[in-house]
Amino acid sequence: MHLMELGDLDDLLWPHTSWYTVSDNGPVALLYAVGDIPTLLAFARPGEAAELEALADALLPVLPRRFFGHLTGAAGKVLESAYAVQSHGTLLRMALTDPDRSVLHPEGPWRPAALGRADLPDLLELFAQAYPGNWFDHRMLDTGQYVGVRQDGRLVAVAGVHVYSPAFRVAAIGNVTTHPDLRGQGAGGACVAELCRRLGRTVDHIGLNVRADNATAVGLYRRLGFSEVTEFTEAIFTALPQAPTG
């Protein structure tokens, strides 16, 4: 459940984080300030729902005027008193619980290879064609944990990471996409399987986020050995105009 937060403890990402809690043993919220707008992560198990709502209420005076939220339970409802909410729907957090499936995944005709900084222009072009508006931190290329496949020299599929921390033994896969002309042909699955094999050499816990209504992607991840950990809502929060006083 907390792969992203654990990964953000790493030296690369830690300077961009702020952490909040209202009790020693309760839920923790993370505000990550990289990208166009900050991202708030606030996850809790069902038994901690009331504590998470209390934390969300306590955060109201310190949150930025606009942020991207990943929230479990009713935490988002608490924030609606001060923010307009643009929902992006429900997502699943999935974790790799059966790594043998990824290891044994058939490669087919695809041979994923590691990507680096030299591949950035091709990667950005693929994202523009296949995954516009995705969240991508260029620094993640320097981890060596982005892989892609090419067809006639053109990058046509990729899988990478949002966080990667050998120190804390966690990784969160992200930016998985395939060019529209080649979807359904196994290129994306081959990239994810190869990335899981690579990550398994240095981390113990691998997870990812996927839209709950993306049946094709959820089915692929299940075939690769992933299972659901929790679901959460994704939304952009924009502060409401304050009523005049006096």
PDB file of C-alpha atoms in Angstrom:
ATOM      1  CA  MET A   1       0.000   0.000   0.000  1.00  0.00           C
ATOM      2  CA  HIS A   2       2.778   2.463   0.865  1.00  0.00           C
ATOM      3  CA  LEU A   3       5.310   1.767  -1.893  1.00  0.00           C
ATOM      4  CA  MET A   4       5.305   5.363  -3.110  1.00  0.00           C
ATOM      5  CA  GLU A   5       5.867   6.789   0.356  1.00  0.00           C
ATOM      6  CA  LEU A   6       8.675   4.342   1.100  1.00  0.00           C
ATOM      7  CA  GLY A   7      10.337   5.121  -2.215  1.00  0.00           C
ATOM      8  CA  ASP A   8      10.136   8.840  -1.483  1.00  0.00           C
ATOM      9  CA  LEU A   9      12.325   8.312   1.589  1.00  0.00           C
ATOM     10  CA  ASP A  10      15.237   7.816  -0.803  1.00  0.00           C
ATOM     11  CA  ASP A  11      17.824  10.594  -1.126  1.00  0.00           C
ATOM     12  CA  LEU A  12      16.754  11.485  -4.676  1.00  0.00           C
ATOM     13  CA  LEU A  13      13.154  12.276  -3.694  1.00  0.00           C
ATOM     14  CA  TRP A  14      13.283  13.081   0.032  1.00  0.00           C
ATOM     15  CA  PRO A  15      14.125  16.813  -0.403  1.00  0.00           C
ATOM     16  CA  HIS A  16      10.834  17.296  -2.272  1.00  0.00           C
ATOM     17  CA  THR A  17       8.590  15.762   0.406  1.00  0.00           C
ATOM     18  CA  SER A  18       6.602  17.013   3.393  1.00  0.00           C
ATOM     19  CA  TRP A  19       5.057  14.567   5.857  1.00  0.00           C
ATOM     20  CA  TYR A  20       2.053  14.954   8.181  1.00  0.00           C
ATOM     21  CA  THR A  21       0.340  12.923  10.888  1.00  0.00           C
ATOM     22  CA  VAL A  22      -1.864  13.573  13.916  1.00  0.00           C
ATOM     23  CA  SER A  23      -0.863  10.543  16.002  1.00  0.00           C
ATOM     24  CA  ASP A  24       2.207   8.411  16.589  1.00  0.00           C
ATOM     25  CA  ASN A  25       0.646   5.240  15.222  1.00  0.00           C
ATOM     26  CA  GLY A  26      -1.949   6.617  12.811  1.00  0.00           C
ATOM     27  CA  PRO A  27      -1.978   7.248   9.056  1.00  0.00           C
ATOM     28  CA  VAL A  28       0.617   9.494   7.451  1.00  0.00           C
ATOM     29  CA  ALA A  29       0.072  11.912   4.562  1.00  0.00           C
ATOM     30  CA  LEU A  30       2.827  12.797   2.105  1.00  0.00           C
ATOM     31  CA  LEU A  31       2.938  15.948  -0.020  1.00  0.00           C
ATOM     32  CA  TYR A  32       5.355  15.483  -2.928  1.00  0.00           C
ATOM     33  CA  ALA A  33       6.342  18.730  -4.670  1.00  0.00           C
ATOM     34  CA  VAL A  34       7.661  17.728  -8.098  1.00  0.00           C
ATOM     35  CA  GLY A  35       5.872  18.317 -11.377  1.00  0.00           C
ATOM     36  CA  ASP A  36       3.314  20.891 -12.433  1.00  0.00           C
ATOM     37  CA  ILE A  37       1.398  20.644  -9.140  1.00  0.00           C
ATOM     38  CA  PRO A  38       2.169  18.894  -5.816  1.00  0.00           C
ATOM     39  CA  THR A  39       0.787  15.428  -5.140  1.00  0.00           C
ATOM     40  CA  LEU A  40      -0.842  14.445  -1.844  1.00  0.00           C
ATOM     41  CA  LEU A  41      -0.752  10.757  -0.891  1.00  0.00           C
ATOM     42  CA  ALA A  42      -2.986   9.701   2.016  1.00  0.00           C
ATOM     43  CA  PHE A  43      -3.627   5.974   2.332  1.00  0.00           C
ATOM     44  CA  ALA A  44      -5.130   4.011   5.206  1.00  0.00           C
ATOM     45  CA  ARG A  45      -6.525   0.569   5.853  1.00  0.00           C
ATOM     46  CA  PRO A  46     -10.283   0.278   6.583  1.00  0.00           C
ATOM     47  CA  GLY A  47      -9.740   0.244  10.333  1.00  0.00           C
ATOM     48  CA  GLU A  48      -7.879   3.569  10.107  1.00  0.00           C
ATOM     49  CA  ALA A  49     -10.549   5.417   8.087  1.00  0.00           C
ATOM     50  CA  ALA A  50     -11.653   7.708  10.917  1.00  0.00           C
ATOM     51  CA  GLU A  51      -8.053   8.639  11.714  1.00  0.00           C
ATOM     52  CA  LEU A  52      -7.374   9.419   8.056  1.00  0.00           C
ATOM     53  CA  GLU A  53     -10.416  11.694   7.921  1.00  0.00           C
ATOM     54  CA  ALA A  54      -9.156  13.493  11.044  1.00  0.00           C
ATOM     55  CA  LEU A  55      -5.769  13.904   9.383  1.00  0.00           C
ATOM     56  CA  ALA A  56      -7.372  15.303   6.221  1.00  0.00           C
ATOM     57  CA  ASP A  57      -9.290  17.834   8.323  1.00  0.00           C
ATOM     58  CA  ALA A  58      -6.112  18.870  10.150  1.00  0.00           C
ATOM     59  CA  LEU A  59      -4.323  19.353   6.813  1.00  0.00           C
ATOM     60  CA  LEU A  60      -6.758  21.963   5.504  1.00  0.00           C
ATOM     61  CA  PRO A  61      -4.817  25.016   6.804  1.00  0.00           C
ATOM     62  CA  VAL A  62      -1.464  23.870   5.334  1.00  0.00           C
ATOM     63  CA  LEU A  63      -2.310  22.350   1.953  1.00  0.00           C
ATOM     64  CA  PRO A  64      -1.449  24.262  -1.242  1.00  0.00           C
ATOM     65  CA  ARG A  65      -4.171  25.980  -3.215  1.00  0.00           C
ATOM     66  CA  ARG A  66      -3.991  23.322  -5.922  1.00  0.00           C
ATOM     67  CA  PHE A  67      -2.765  19.758  -5.705  1.00  0.00           C
ATOM     68  CA  PHE A  68      -3.211  16.284  -7.113  1.00  0.00           C
ATOM     69  CA  GLY A  69      -4.657  13.809  -4.613  1.00  0.00           C
ATOM     70  CA  HIS A  70      -4.385  10.039  -4.230  1.00  0.00           C
ATOM     71  CA  LEU A  71      -6.684   9.271  -1.285  1.00  0.00           C
ATOM     72  CA  THR A  72      -8.348   6.224   0.225  1.00  0.00           C
ATOM     73  CA  GLY A  73     -11.714   6.203   1.989  1.00  0.00           C
ATOM     74  CA  ALA A  74     -13.587   9.431   2.642  1.00  0.00           C
ATOM     75  CA  ALA A  75     -10.521  11.670   3.030  1.00  0.00           C
ATOM     76  CA  GLY A  76     -11.427  13.431  -0.214  1.00  0.00           C
ATOM     77  CA  LYS A  77     -14.912  14.206   1.082  1.00  0.00           C
ATOM     78  CA  VAL A  78     -13.381  16.007   4.053  1.00  0.00           C
ATOM     79  CA  LEU A  79     -11.330  18.226   1.735  1.00  0.00           C
ATOM     80  CA  GLU A  80     -14.395  19.167  -0.337  1.00  0.00           C
ATOM     81  CA  SER A  81     -15.320  21.755   2.298  1.00  0.00           C
ATOM     82  CA  ALA A  82     -12.452  23.934   1.049  1.00  0.00           C
ATOM     83  CA  TYR A  83     -11.665  22.608  -2.431  1.00  0.00           C
ATOM     84  CA  ALA A  84     -13.348  22.103  -5.779  1.00  0.00           C
ATOM     85  CA  VAL A  85     -12.701  18.522  -6.868  1.00  0.00           C
ATOM     86  CA  GLN A  86     -12.049  17.352 -10.415  1.00  0.00           C
ATOM     87  CA  SER A  87     -12.271  13.564 -10.167  1.00  0.00           C
ATOM     88  CA  HIS A  88     -10.060  11.341 -12.288  1.00  0.00           C
ATOM     89  CA  GLY A  89     -11.828   8.189 -11.131  1.00  0.00           C
ATOM     90  CA  THR A  90     -10.936   5.149  -9.063  1.00  0.00           C
ATOM     91  CA  LEU A  91      -7.562   3.439  -9.257  1.00  0.00           C
ATOM     92  CA  LEU A  92      -6.198   0.170  -7.932  1.00  0.00           C
ATOM     93  CA  ARG A  93      -2.905  -0.234  -6.142  1.00  0.00           C
ATOM     94  CA  MET A  94      -1.564  -3.632  -7.196  1.00  0.00           C
ATOM     95  CA  ALA A  95       1.475  -5.512  -5.891  1.00  0.00           C
ATOM     96  CA  LEU A  96       3.569  -8.258  -7.437  1.00  0.00           C
ATOM     97  CA  THR A  97       2.618 -11.251  -5.273  1.00  0.00           C
ATOM     98  CA  ASP A  98       3.530 -14.072  -7.709  1.00  0.00           C
ATOM     99  CA  PRO A  99       6.818 -13.015  -9.360  1.00  0.00           C
ATOM    100  CA  ASP A 100       7.243 -16.384 -11.060  1.00  0.00           C
ATOM    101  CA  ARG A 101       4.530 -15.377 -13.513  1.00  0.00           C
ATOM    102  CA  SER A 102       6.561 -12.392 -14.669  1.00  0.00           C
ATOM    103  CA  VAL A 103       9.764 -14.405 -14.837  1.00  0.00           C
ATOM    104  CA  LEU A 104       8.081 -17.051 -17.011  1.00  0.00           C
ATOM    105  CA  HIS A 105       6.087 -14.605 -19.150  1.00  0.00           C
ATOM    106  CA  PRO A 106       6.669 -15.453 -22.841  1.00  0.00           C
ATOM    107  CA  GLU A 107       8.607 -12.754 -24.652  1.00  0.00           C
ATOM    108  CA  GLY A 108       7.163 -13.425 -28.104  1.00  0.00           C
ATOM    109  CA  PRO A 109       8.882 -11.387 -30.827  1.00  0.00           C
ATOM    110  CA  TRP A 110       9.736  -8.523 -28.470  1.00  0.00           C
ATOM    111  CA  ARG A 111      13.162  -8.000 -26.893  1.00  0.00           C
ATOM    112  CA  PRO A 112      12.946  -5.157 -24.348  1.00  0.00           C
ATOM    113  CA  ALA A 113      16.168  -3.259 -23.710  1.00  0.00           C
ATOM    114  CA  ALA A 114      17.187  -0.717 -21.093  1.00  0.00           C
ATOM    115  CA  LEU A 115      16.587   2.963 -21.879  1.00  0.00           C
ATOM    116  CA  GLY A 116      18.732   5.890 -20.802  1.00  0.00           C
ATOM    117  CA  ARG A 117      19.035   9.650 -21.212  1.00  0.00           C
ATOM    118  CA  ALA A 118      19.927   9.258 -24.893  1.00  0.00           C
ATOM    119  CA  ASP A 119      16.465   7.760 -25.432  1.00  0.00           C
ATOM    120  CA  LEU A 120      14.609  10.709 -23.871  1.00  0.00           C
ATOM    121  CA  PRO A 121      13.504  12.344 -27.165  1.00  0.00           C
ATOM    122  CA  ASP A 122      12.088   9.048 -28.448  1.00  0.00           C
ATOM    123  CA  LEU A 123      10.416   8.411 -25.098  1.00  0.00           C
ATOM    124  CA  LEU A 124       8.748  11.823 -25.027  1.00  0.00           C
ATOM    125  CA  GLU A 125       7.542  11.321 -28.601  1.00  0.00           C
ATOM    126  CA  LEU A 126       5.987   7.964 -27.651  1.00  0.00           C
ATOM    127  CA  PHE A 127       4.274   9.500 -24.615  1.00  0.00           C
ATOM    128  CA  ALA A 128       2.867  12.306 -26.775  1.00  0.00           C
ATOM    129  CA  GLN A 129       1.389   9.734 -29.172  1.00  0.00           C
ATOM    130  CA  ALA A 130       0.304   7.032 -26.741  1.00  0.00           C
ATOM    131  CA  TYR A 131       0.084   8.505 -23.228  1.00  0.00           C
ATOM    132  CA  PRO A 132      -0.512  12.275 -23.326  1.00  0.00           C
ATOM    133  CA  GLY A 133      -0.715  13.972 -19.954  1.00  0.00           C
ATOM    134  CA  ASN A 134       1.139  11.228 -18.087  1.00  0.00           C
ATOM    135  CA  TRP A 135       3.271  12.001 -15.041  1.00  0.00           C
ATOM    136  CA  PHE A 136       6.943  11.519 -15.916  1.00  0.00           C
ATOM    137  CA  ASP A 137      10.019  12.540 -13.922  1.00  0.00           C
ATOM    138  CA  HIS A 138      13.007  12.597 -16.301  1.00  0.00           C
ATOM    139  CA  ARG A 139      15.365  11.750 -13.434  1.00  0.00           C
ATOM    140  CA  MET A 140      13.874   8.278 -13.225  1.00  0.00           C
ATOM    141  CA  LEU A 141      15.699   7.405 -16.461  1.00  0.00           C
ATOM    142  CA  ASP A 142      18.939   7.661 -14.503  1.00  0.00           C
ATOM    143  CA  THR A 143      17.895   4.709 -12.336  1.00  0.00           C
ATOM    144  CA  GLY A 144      18.365   2.358 -15.302  1.00  0.00           C
ATOM    145  CA  GLN A 145      14.864   1.018 -14.647  1.00  0.00           C
ATOM    146  CA  TYR A 146      13.147   2.007 -17.889  1.00  0.00           C
ATOM    147  CA  VAL A 147      12.884  -0.592 -20.658  1.00  0.00           C
ATOM    148  CA  GLY A 148      11.416  -0.365 -24.119  1.00  0.00           C
ATOM    149  CA  VAL A 149      11.047  -2.178 -27.425  1.00  0.00           C
ATOM    150  CA  ARG A 150      11.646  -0.815 -30.886  1.00  0.00           C
ATOM    151  CA  GLN A 151      10.252  -1.696 -34.282  1.00  0.00           C
ATOM    152  CA  ASP A 152      12.262  -0.573 -37.293  1.00  0.00           C
ATOM    153  CA  GLY A 153      14.191   1.736 -34.981  1.00  0.00           C
ATOM    154  CA  ARG A 154      11.080   3.423 -33.562  1.00  0.00           C
ATOM    155  CA  LEU A 155      10.327   3.138 -29.842  1.00  0.00           C
ATOM    156  CA  VAL A 156       6.884   1.511 -29.669  1.00  0.00           C
ATOM    157  CA  ALA A 157       6.442   0.361 -26.050  1.00  0.00           C
ATOM    158  CA  VAL A 158       7.884   1.221 -22.652  1.00  0.00           C
ATOM    159  CA  ALA A 159       7.649   0.411 -18.950  1.00  0.00           C
ATOM    160  CA  GLY A 160       9.397   2.384 -16.233  1.00  0.00           C
ATOM    161  CA  VAL A 161       9.268   3.429 -12.597  1.00  0.00           C
ATOM    162  CA  HIS A 162       7.820   6.294 -10.578  1.00  0.00           C
ATOM    163  CA  VAL A 163       9.954   5.408  -7.563  1.00  0.00           C
ATOM    164  CA  TYR A 164      12.891   3.036  -7.232  1.00  0.00           C
ATOM    165  CA  SER A 165      14.815   2.531  -3.997  1.00  0.00           C
ATOM    166  CA  PRO A 166      17.256  -0.344  -3.500  1.00  0.00           C
ATOM    167  CA  ALA A 167      17.925   1.111  -0.028  1.00  0.00           C
ATOM    168  CA  PHE A 168      14.296   0.597   1.020  1.00  0.00           C
ATOM    169  CA  ARG A 169      13.798  -2.390  -1.339  1.00  0.00           C
ATOM    170  CA  VAL A 170      10.745  -0.938  -3.123  1.00  0.00           C
ATOM    171  CA  ALA A 171       9.767   0.081  -6.639  1.00  0.00           C
ATOM    172  CA  ALA A 172       6.577   1.441  -8.183  1.00  0.00           C
ATOM    173  CA  ILE A 173       6.129   0.766 -11.890  1.00  0.00           C
ATOM    174  CA  GLY A 174       4.708   3.536 -14.053  1.00  0.00           C
ATOM    175  CA  ASN A 175       4.569   5.098 -17.506  1.00  0.00           C
ATOM    176  CA  VAL A 176       3.618   1.805 -19.136  1.00  0.00           C
ATOM    177  CA  THR A 177       2.346   2.380 -22.647  1.00  0.00           C
ATOM    178  CA  THR A 178       2.329   1.012 -26.196  1.00  0.00           C
ATOM    179  CA  HIS A 179       1.960   2.882 -29.461  1.00  0.00           C
ATOM    180  CA  PRO A 180      -1.695   2.716 -30.602  1.00  0.00           C
ATOM    181  CA  ASP A 181      -0.725   0.897 -33.804  1.00  0.00           C
ATOM    182  CA  LEU A 182       0.698  -2.038 -31.848  1.00  0.00           C
ATOM    183  CA  ARG A 183      -1.625  -2.464 -28.898  1.00  0.00           C
ATOM    184  CA  GLY A 184      -2.825  -5.983 -28.206  1.00  0.00           C
ATOM    185  CA  GLN A 185       0.337  -7.564 -29.625  1.00  0.00           C
ATOM    186  CA  GLY A 186       2.179  -8.173 -26.344  1.00  0.00           C
ATOM    187  CA  ALA A 187       4.796  -5.416 -26.535  1.00  0.00           C
ATOM    188  CA  GLY A 188       3.694  -3.687 -23.335  1.00  0.00           C
ATOM    189  CA  GLY A 189       3.417  -6.954 -21.425  1.00  0.00           C
ATOM    190  CA  ALA A 190       6.921  -7.927 -22.537  1.00  0.00           C
ATOM    191  CA  CYS A 191       8.257  -4.602 -21.212  1.00  0.00           C
ATOM    192  CA  VAL A 192       6.535  -4.978 -17.823  1.00  0.00           C
ATOM    193  CA  ALA A 193       7.731  -8.592 -17.470  1.00  0.00           C
ATOM    194  CA  GLU A 194      11.325  -7.638 -18.298  1.00  0.00           C
ATOM    195  CA  LEU A 195      11.188  -4.686 -15.898  1.00  0.00           C
ATOM    196  CA  CYS A 196       9.909  -6.944 -13.098  1.00  0.00           C
ATOM    197  CA  ARG A 197      12.793  -9.334 -13.743  1.00  0.00           C
ATOM    198  CA  ARG A 198      15.276  -6.479 -13.519  1.00  0.00           C
ATOM    199  CA  LEU A 199      13.700  -4.927 -10.427  1.00  0.00           C
ATOM    200  CA  GLY A 200      13.614  -8.290  -8.664  1.00  0.00           C
ATOM    201  CA  ARG A 201      17.415  -8.240  -8.474  1.00  0.00           C
ATOM    202  CA  THR A 202      17.469  -5.208  -6.169  1.00  0.00           C
ATOM    203  CA  VAL A 203      14.048  -4.780  -4.501  1.00  0.00           C
ATOM    204  CA  ASP A 204      11.625  -6.946  -2.542  1.00  0.00           C
ATOM    205  CA  HIS A 205       8.344  -5.127  -3.169  1.00  0.00           C
ATOM    206  CA  ILE A 206       7.052  -4.069  -6.596  1.00  0.00           C
ATOM    207  CA  GLY A 207       3.725  -2.339  -7.174  1.00  0.00           C
ATOM    208  CA  LEU A 208       1.821  -0.084  -9.542  1.00  0.00           C
ATOM    209  CA  ASN A 209      -1.335   1.974  -9.983  1.00  0.00           C
ATOM    210  CA  VAL A 210      -3.914   1.241 -12.669  1.00  0.00           C
ATOM    211  CA  ARG A 211      -7.361   2.595 -13.432  1.00  0.00           C
ATOM    212  CA  ALA A 212      -9.989   0.268 -11.992  1.00  0.00           C
ATOM    213  CA  ASP A 213     -12.052   0.466 -15.192  1.00  0.00           C
ATOM    214  CA  ASN A 214      -9.121  -0.447 -17.475  1.00  0.00           C
ATOM    215  CA  ALA A 215     -10.013  -4.138 -17.716  1.00  0.00           C
ATOM    216  CA  THR A 216      -7.315  -4.843 -20.317  1.00  0.00           C
ATOM    217  CA  ALA A 217      -4.492  -3.462 -18.163  1.00  0.00           C
ATOM    218  CA  VAL A 218      -5.813  -5.022 -14.940  1.00  0.00           C
ATOM    219  CA  GLY A 219      -6.061  -8.393 -16.692  1.00  0.00           C
ATOM    220  CA  LEU A 220      -2.486  -8.093 -17.989  1.00  0.00           C
ATOM    221  CA  TYR A 221      -1.115  -7.270 -14.549  1.00  0.00           C
ATOM    222  CA  ARG A 222      -2.963 -10.188 -13.001  1.00  0.00           C
ATOM    223  CA  ARG A 223      -1.453 -12.514 -15.609  1.00  0.00           C
ATOM    224  CA  LEU A 224       1.968 -11.140 -14.693  1.00  0.00           C
ATOM    225  CA  GLY A 225       1.474 -11.999 -11.016  1.00  0.00           C
ATOM    226  CA  PHE A 226       0.023  -8.792  -9.576  1.00  0.00           C
ATOM    227  CA  SER A 227      -2.953  -8.662  -7.220  1.00  0.00           C
ATOM    228  CA  GLU A 228      -5.032  -5.822  -5.773  1.00  0.00           C
ATOM    229  CA  VAL A 229      -3.956  -4.262  -2.462  1.00  0.00           C
ATOM    230  CA  THR A 230      -6.407  -1.372  -2.197  1.00  0.00           C
ATOM    231  CA  GLU A 231      -8.392   1.088  -4.268  1.00  0.00           C
ATOM    232  CA  PHE A 232      -8.234   4.858  -4.053  1.00  0.00           C
ATOM    233  CA  THR A 233      -9.598   7.962  -5.687  1.00  0.00           C
ATOM    234  CA  GLU A 234      -7.547  10.264  -7.882  1.00  0.00           C
ATOM    235  CA  ALA A 235      -8.514  13.919  -8.271  1.00  0.00           C
ATOM    236  CA  ILE A 236      -7.263  17.468  -8.694  1.00  0.00           C
ATOM    237  CA  PHE A 237      -8.168  19.733  -5.770  1.00  0.00           C
ATOM    238  CA  THR A 238      -8.442  23.516  -6.313  1.00  0.00           C
ATOM    239  CA  ALA A 239      -9.103  25.847  -3.387  1.00  0.00           C
ATOM    240  CA  LEU A 240     -12.529  27.457  -3.336  1.00  0.00           C
ATOM    241  CA  PRO A 241     -12.691  31.277  -3.232  1.00  0.00           C
ATOM    242  CA  GLN A 242     -12.809  32.455   0.349  1.00  0.00           C
ATOM    243  CA  ALA A 243     -15.958  34.251   1.425  1.00  0.00           C
ATOM    244  CA  PRO A 244     -15.382  37.942   2.250  1.00  0.00           C
ATOM    245  CA  THR A 245     -15.156  38.764   5.922  1.00  0.00           C
ATOM    246  CA  GLY A 246     -15.932  41.838   7.892  1.00  0.00           C
TER     247      GLY A 246
END
